CSV table of C-alpha atoms in Angstrom, one decimal:
chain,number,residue,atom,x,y,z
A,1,UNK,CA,-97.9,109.0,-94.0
A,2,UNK,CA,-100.7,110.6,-95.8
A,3,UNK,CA,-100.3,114.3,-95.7
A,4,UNK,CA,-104.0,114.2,-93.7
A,5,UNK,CA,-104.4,116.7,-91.5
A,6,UNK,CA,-106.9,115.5,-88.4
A,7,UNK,CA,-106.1,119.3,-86.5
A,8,UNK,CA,-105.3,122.8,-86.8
A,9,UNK,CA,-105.9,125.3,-84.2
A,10,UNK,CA,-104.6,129.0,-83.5
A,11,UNK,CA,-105.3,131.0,-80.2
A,12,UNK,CA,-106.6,133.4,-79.5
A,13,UNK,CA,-109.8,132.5,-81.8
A,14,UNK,CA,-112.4,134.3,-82.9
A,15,UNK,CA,-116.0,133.3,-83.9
A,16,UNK,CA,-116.4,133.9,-87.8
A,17,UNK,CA,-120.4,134.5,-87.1
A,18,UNK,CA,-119.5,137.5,-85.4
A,19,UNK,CA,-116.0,138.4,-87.0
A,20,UNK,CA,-116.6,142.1,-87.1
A,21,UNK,CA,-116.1,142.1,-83.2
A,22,UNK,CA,-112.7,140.7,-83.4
A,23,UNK,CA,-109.5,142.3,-84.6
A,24,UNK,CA,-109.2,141.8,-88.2
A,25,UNK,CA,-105.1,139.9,-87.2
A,26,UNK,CA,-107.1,137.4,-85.6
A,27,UNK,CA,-109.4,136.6,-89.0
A,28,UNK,CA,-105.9,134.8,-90.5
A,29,UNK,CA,-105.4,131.3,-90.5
A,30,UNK,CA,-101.4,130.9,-89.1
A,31,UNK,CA,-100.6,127.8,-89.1
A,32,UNK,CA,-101.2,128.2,-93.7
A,33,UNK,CA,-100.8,132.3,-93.9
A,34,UNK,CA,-97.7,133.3,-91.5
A,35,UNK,CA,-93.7,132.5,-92.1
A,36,UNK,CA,-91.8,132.7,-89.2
A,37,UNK,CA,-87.7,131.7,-89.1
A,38,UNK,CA,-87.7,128.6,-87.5
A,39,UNK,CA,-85.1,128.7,-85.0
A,40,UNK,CA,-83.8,125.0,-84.9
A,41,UNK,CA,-86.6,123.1,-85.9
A,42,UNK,CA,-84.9,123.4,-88.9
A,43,UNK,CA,-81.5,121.8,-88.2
A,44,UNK,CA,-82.8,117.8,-89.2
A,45,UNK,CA,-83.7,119.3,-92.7
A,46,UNK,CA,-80.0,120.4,-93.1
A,47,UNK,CA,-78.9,117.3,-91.4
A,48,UNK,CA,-81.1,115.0,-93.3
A,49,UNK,CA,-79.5,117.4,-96.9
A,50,UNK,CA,-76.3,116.1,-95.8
A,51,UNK,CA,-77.0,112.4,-94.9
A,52,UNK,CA,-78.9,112.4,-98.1
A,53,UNK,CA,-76.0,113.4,-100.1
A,54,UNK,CA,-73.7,111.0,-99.1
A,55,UNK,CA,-71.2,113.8,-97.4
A,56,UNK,CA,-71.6,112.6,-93.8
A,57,UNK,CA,-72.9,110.0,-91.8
A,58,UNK,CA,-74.6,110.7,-88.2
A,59,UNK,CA,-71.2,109.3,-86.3
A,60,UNK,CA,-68.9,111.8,-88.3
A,61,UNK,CA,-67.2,114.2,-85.8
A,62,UNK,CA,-67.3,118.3,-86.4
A,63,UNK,CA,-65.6,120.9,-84.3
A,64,UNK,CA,-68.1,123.4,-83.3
A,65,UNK,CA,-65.3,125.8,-82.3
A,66,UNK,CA,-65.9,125.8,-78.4
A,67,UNK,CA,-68.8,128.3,-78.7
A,68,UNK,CA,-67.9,130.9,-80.6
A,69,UNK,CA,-66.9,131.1,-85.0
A,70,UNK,CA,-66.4,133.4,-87.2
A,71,UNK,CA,-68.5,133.9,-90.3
A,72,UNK,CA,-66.8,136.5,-92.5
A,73,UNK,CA,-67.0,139.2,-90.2
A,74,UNK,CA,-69.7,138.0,-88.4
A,75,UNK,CA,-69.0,136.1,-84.8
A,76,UNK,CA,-71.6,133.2,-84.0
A,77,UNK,CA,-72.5,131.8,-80.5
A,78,UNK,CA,-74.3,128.9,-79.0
A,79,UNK,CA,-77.7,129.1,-76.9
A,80,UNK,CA,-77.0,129.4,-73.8
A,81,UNK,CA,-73.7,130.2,-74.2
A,82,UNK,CA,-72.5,126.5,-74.6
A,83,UNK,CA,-69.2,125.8,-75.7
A,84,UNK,CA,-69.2,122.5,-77.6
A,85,UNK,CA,-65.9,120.9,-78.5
A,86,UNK,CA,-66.1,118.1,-81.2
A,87,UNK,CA,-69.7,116.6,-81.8
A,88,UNK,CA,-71.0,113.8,-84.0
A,89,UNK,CA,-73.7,115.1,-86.6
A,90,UNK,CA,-76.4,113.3,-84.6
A,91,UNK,CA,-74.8,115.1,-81.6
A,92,UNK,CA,-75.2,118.6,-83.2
A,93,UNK,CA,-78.8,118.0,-83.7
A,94,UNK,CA,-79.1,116.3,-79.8
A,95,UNK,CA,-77.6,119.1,-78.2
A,96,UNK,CA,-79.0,121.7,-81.0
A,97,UNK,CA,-75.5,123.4,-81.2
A,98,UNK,CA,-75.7,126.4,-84.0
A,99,UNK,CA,-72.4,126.3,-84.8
A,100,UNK,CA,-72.5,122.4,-86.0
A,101,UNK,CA,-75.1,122.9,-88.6
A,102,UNK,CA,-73.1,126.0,-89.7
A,103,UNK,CA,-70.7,123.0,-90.0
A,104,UNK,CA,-72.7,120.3,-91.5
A,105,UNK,CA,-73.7,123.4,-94.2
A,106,UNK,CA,-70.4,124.3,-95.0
A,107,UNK,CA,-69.7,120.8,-95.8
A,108,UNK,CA,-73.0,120.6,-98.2
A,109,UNK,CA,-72.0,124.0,-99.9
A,110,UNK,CA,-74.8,126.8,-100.7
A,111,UNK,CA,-75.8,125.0,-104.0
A,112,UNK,CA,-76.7,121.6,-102.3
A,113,UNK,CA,-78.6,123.5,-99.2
A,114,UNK,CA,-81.0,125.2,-101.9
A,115,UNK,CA,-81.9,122.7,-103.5
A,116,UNK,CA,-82.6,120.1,-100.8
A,117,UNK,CA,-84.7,123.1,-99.0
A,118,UNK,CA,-86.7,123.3,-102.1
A,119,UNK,CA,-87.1,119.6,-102.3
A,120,UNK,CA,-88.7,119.3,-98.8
A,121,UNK,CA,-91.5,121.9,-100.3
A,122,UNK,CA,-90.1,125.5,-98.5
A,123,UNK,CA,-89.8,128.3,-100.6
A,124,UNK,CA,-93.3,127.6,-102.4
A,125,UNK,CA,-97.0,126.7,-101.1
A,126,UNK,CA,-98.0,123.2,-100.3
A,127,UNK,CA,-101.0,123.5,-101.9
A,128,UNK,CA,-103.4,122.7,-98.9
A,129,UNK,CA,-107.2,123.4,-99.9
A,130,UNK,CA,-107.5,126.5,-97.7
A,131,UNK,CA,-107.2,130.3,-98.4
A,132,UNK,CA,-104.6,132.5,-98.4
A,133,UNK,CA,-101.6,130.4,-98.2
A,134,UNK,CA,-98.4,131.8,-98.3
A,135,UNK,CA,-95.2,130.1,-99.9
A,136,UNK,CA,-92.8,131.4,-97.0
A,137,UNK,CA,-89.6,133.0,-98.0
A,138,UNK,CA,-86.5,131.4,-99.6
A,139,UNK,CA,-84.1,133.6,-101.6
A,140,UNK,CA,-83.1,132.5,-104.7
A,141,UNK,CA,-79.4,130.9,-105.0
A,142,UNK,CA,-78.1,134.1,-106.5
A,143,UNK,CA,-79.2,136.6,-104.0
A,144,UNK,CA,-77.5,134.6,-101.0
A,145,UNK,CA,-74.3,136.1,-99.2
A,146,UNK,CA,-71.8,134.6,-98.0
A,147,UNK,CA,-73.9,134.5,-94.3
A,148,UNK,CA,-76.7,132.9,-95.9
A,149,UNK,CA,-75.8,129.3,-95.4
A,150,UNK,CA,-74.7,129.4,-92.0
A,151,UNK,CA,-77.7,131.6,-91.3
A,152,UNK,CA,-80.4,129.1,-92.9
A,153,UNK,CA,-78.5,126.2,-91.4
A,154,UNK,CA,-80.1,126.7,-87.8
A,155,UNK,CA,-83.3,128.5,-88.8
A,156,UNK,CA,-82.8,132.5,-89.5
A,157,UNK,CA,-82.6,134.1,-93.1
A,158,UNK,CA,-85.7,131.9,-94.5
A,159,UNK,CA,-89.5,132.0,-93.7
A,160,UNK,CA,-91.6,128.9,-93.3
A,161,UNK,CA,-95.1,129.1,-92.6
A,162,UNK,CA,-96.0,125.9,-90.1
A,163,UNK,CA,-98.0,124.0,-92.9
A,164,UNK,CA,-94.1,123.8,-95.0
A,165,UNK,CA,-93.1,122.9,-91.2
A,166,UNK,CA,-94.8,119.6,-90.1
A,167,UNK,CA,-95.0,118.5,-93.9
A,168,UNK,CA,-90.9,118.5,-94.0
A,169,UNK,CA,-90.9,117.4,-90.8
A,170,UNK,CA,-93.9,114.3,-91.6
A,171,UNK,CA,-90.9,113.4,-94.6
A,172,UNK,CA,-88.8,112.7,-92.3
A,173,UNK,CA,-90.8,110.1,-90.4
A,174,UNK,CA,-92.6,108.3,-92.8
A,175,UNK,CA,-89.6,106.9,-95.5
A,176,UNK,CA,-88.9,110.2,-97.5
A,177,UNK,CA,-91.9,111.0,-98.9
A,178,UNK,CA,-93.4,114.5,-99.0
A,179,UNK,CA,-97.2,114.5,-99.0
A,180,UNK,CA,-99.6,117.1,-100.2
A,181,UNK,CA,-101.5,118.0,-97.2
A,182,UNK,CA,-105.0,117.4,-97.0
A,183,UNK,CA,-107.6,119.1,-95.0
A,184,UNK,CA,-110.8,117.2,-96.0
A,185,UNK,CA,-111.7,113.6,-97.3
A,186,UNK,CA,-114.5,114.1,-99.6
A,187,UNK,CA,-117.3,116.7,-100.2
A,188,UNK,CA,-120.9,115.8,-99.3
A,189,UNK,CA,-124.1,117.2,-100.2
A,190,UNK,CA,-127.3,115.5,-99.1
A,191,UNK,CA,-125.3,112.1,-98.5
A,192,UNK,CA,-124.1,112.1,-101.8
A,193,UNK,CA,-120.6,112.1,-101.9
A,194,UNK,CA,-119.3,114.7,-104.6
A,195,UNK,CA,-115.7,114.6,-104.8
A,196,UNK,CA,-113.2,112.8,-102.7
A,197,UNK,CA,-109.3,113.4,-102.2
A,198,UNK,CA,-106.6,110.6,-102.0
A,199,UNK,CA,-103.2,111.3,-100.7
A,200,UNK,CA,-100.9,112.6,-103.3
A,201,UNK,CA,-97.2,112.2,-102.8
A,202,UNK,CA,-95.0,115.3,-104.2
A,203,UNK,CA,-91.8,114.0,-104.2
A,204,UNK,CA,-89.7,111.6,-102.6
A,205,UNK,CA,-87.4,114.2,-100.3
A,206,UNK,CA,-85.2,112.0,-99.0
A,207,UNK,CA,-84.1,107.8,-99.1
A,208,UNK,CA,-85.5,105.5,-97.1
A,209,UNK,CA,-81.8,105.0,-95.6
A,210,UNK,CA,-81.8,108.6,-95.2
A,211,UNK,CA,-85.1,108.6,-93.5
A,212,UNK,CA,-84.4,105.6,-90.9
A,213,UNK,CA,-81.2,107.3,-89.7
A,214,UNK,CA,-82.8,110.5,-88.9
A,215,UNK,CA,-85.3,108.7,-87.0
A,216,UNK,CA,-82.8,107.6,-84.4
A,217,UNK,CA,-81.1,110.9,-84.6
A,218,UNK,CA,-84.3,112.7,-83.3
A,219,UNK,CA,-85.3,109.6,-81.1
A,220,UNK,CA,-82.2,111.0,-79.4
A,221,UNK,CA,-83.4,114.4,-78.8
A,222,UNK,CA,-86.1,113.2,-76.9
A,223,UNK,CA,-84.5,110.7,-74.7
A,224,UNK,CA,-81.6,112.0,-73.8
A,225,UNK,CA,-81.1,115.6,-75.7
A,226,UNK,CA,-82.8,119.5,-75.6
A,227,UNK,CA,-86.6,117.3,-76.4
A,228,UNK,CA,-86.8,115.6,-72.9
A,229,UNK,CA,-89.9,117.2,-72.1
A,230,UNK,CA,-92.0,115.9,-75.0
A,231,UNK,CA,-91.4,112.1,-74.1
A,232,UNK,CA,-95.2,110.4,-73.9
A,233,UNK,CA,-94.3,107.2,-71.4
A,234,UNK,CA,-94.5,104.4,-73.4
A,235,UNK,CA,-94.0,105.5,-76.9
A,236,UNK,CA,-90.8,106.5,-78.5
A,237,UNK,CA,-90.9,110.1,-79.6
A,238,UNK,CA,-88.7,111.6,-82.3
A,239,UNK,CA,-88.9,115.5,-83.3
A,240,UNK,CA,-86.7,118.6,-82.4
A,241,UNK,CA,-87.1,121.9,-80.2
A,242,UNK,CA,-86.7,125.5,-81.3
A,243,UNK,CA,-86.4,128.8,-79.9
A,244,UNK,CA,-86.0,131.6,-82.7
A,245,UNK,CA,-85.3,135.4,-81.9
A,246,UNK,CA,-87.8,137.3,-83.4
A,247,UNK,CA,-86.5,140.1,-85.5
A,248,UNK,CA,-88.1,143.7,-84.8
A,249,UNK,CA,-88.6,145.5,-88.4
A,250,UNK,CA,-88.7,149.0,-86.1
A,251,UNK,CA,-85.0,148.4,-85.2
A,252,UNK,CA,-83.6,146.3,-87.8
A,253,UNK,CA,-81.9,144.0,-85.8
A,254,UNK,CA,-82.7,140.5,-83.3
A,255,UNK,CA,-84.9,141.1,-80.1
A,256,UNK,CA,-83.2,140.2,-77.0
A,257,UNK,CA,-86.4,139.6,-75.4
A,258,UNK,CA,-89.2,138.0,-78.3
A,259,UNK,CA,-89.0,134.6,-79.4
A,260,UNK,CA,-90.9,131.8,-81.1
A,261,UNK,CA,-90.6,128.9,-79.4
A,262,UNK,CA,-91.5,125.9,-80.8
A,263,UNK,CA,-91.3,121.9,-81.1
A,264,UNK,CA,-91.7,119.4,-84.4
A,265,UNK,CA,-92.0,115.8,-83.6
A,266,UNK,CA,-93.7,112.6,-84.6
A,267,UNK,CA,-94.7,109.5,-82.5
A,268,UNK,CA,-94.2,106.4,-82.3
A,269,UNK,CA,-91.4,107.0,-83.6
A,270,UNK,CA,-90.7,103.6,-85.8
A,271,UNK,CA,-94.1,103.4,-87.3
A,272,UNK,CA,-95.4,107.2,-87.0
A,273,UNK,CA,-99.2,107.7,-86.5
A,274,UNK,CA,-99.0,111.3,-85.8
A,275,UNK,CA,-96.7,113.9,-86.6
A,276,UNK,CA,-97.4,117.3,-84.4
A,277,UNK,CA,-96.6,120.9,-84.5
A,278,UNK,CA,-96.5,123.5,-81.3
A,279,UNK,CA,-95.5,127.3,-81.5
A,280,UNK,CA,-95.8,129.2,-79.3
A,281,UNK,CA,-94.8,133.4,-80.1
A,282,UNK,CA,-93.4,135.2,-77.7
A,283,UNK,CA,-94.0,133.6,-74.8
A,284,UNK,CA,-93.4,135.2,-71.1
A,285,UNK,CA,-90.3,134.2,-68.5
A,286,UNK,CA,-89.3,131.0,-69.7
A,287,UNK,CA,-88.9,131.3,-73.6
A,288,UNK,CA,-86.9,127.7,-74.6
A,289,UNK,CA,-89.1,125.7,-77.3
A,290,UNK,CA,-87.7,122.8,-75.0
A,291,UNK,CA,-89.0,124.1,-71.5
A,292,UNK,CA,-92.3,125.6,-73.6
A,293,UNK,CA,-93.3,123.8,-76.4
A,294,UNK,CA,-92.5,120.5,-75.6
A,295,UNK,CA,-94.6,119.6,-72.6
A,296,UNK,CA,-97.4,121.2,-74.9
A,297,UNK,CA,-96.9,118.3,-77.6
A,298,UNK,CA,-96.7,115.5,-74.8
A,299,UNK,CA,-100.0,116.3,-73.6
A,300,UNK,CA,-101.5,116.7,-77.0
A,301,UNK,CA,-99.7,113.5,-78.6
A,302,UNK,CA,-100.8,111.1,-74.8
A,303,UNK,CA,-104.3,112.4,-75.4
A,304,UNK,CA,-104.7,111.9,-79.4
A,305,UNK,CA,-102.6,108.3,-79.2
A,306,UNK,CA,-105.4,107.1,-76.7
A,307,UNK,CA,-108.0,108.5,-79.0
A,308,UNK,CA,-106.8,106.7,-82.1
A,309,UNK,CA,-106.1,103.4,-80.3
A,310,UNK,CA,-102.5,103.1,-80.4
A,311,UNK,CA,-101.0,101.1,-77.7
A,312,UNK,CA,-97.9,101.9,-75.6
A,313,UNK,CA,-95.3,100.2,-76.1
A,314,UNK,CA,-95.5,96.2,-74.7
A,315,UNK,CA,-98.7,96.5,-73.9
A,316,UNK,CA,-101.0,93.9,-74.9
A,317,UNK,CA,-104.4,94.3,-77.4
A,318,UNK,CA,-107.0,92.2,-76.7
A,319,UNK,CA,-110.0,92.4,-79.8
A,320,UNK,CA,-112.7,91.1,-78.3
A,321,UNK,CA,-114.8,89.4,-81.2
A,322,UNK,CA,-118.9,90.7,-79.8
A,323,UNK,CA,-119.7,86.8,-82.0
């Protein structure tokens, strides 16, 4: 709701006392200086484009072509190799079928999808107090091909660093709102407080409306969808997974065998206290951002809702009054 930021870690570390010992890669901050294509992480921002607009509602239906459709001359599968008949949007995003946000794109148009990518803050830098931020990558409107749309729709063809990530992702939960991130309170010197920082909203992204019925679209990915993993018993959890083929510069083409796998999500989901971020690159065997990433955020989002005091659902608070 704020844009604060209470964490930020990137492994491997290294000790900046000592940082002549470490590789100078490892002296980078990832999570502000890296873009990465997001695999389907992004989806909900083209889902939430579309909603927004007024061109589909989460119960509309889309053929997603049994698993395979052709872009140009370009044929487009499913993970997995699912074969997915006719979805609902919110079923697109639940099962995380590629070829239903090509869909839900198509029906926004290239225009729309620009500028509703720009409005949730990809394509530039946040502005979070730290050095060496990068804006990401998002081609201006007139350099896009005719691939571009259905290639941005589920993740490839754009670069967002993870800062652009869980801000988009933190608009989502909290009403619309986009938030300047914030890394720090105040500055202190000697107990004197020198400067302090209050949250700062950039835009408004998205409607309330808008907002609330993504919500329970991602709610749905958890409970029932490609999120299972992430669920923290007794809080609702909302968010999505990912799993991005890497693409090797060497070859010019997608590796069949790196990927970033990754889940976005925020919890409790009706009245969000955290919203948290878990990649993970390349990781070994087992490479689905659902099977990977997920279980990561469960454990991080059980310990940090204990630490901040929020209750599990139907549980009873007792305040006990020391008078």
């Amino acid at each position: 709701n704020t844009g604060e930021i209470y964490a930020m870690a990137n492994v491997p570390q290294f000790n900046p006392n000592s940082y002549a010992s470490y590789a100078p890669e490892l002296w980078r901050n990832p999570n502000i200086s890296s873009s990465y294509e997001p695999g389907s992480t992004f989806k909900p921002i083209v889902a939430a484009a579309v909603l927004e607009s007024g061109m589909a509602k989460p119960n509309d239906i889309f053929f997603c072509e049994n698993g395979s459709y052709l872009v140009g001359s370009t044929r487009i599968g499913e993970a997995s190799n699912h074969r997915f008949g006719w979805l609902t949007l919110a079923g697109i995003i639940e099962k995380s079928s590629n070829i239903g946000a090509i869909k839900i794109a198509e029906k926004l148009g290239q225009k729309r999808l620009h500028d509703f990518v720009r409005r949730f803050g990809f394509g530039k830098k946040s502005g979070v107090r730290l050095p060496g931020e990068s804006g990401g990558q998002l081609r201006d409107l007139k350099d896009w091909s005719k691939l571009s749309a259905s290639s941005i729709s589920f993740g490839h063809e754009i670069g967002a660093t993870p800062i652009q990530m869980i801000s988009a992702v933190s608009a989502i939960a909290n009403g619309g709102n986009l938030m300047h991130p914030l890394i720090a309170k105040k500055f202190t010197r000697g107990g004197e407080t020198l400067r302090t920082f209050e949250p700062v909203r950039v835009t408004r992204a998205i409607s309330l409306k808008t907002s609330r019925q993504m919500v329970e679209i991602l709610k749905a990915v958890v409970r029932k969808g490609t999120g299972k993993k992430a669920a923290v018993s007794g809080y609702d959890v909302a968010g999505k997974t990912g799993t991005a083929q890497k693409y090797d510069r060497k070859v010019q083409a997608y590796s069949d065998n790196a990927y970033m796998a990754s889940f976005v999500g925020f919890v409790p989901a009706d009245s969000p206290r955290l919203a948290i971020l878990v990649m993970i690159d390349e990781p070994k065997g087992v490479f689905w951002g659902g099977d990977v990433a997920a279980p990561v955020f469960r454990r991080i989002a059980r310990r940090s809702l204990r630490y901040l005091n929020v209750p599990p659902r139907g549980e009873k608070v007792f305040i006990l009054n020391p008078a």
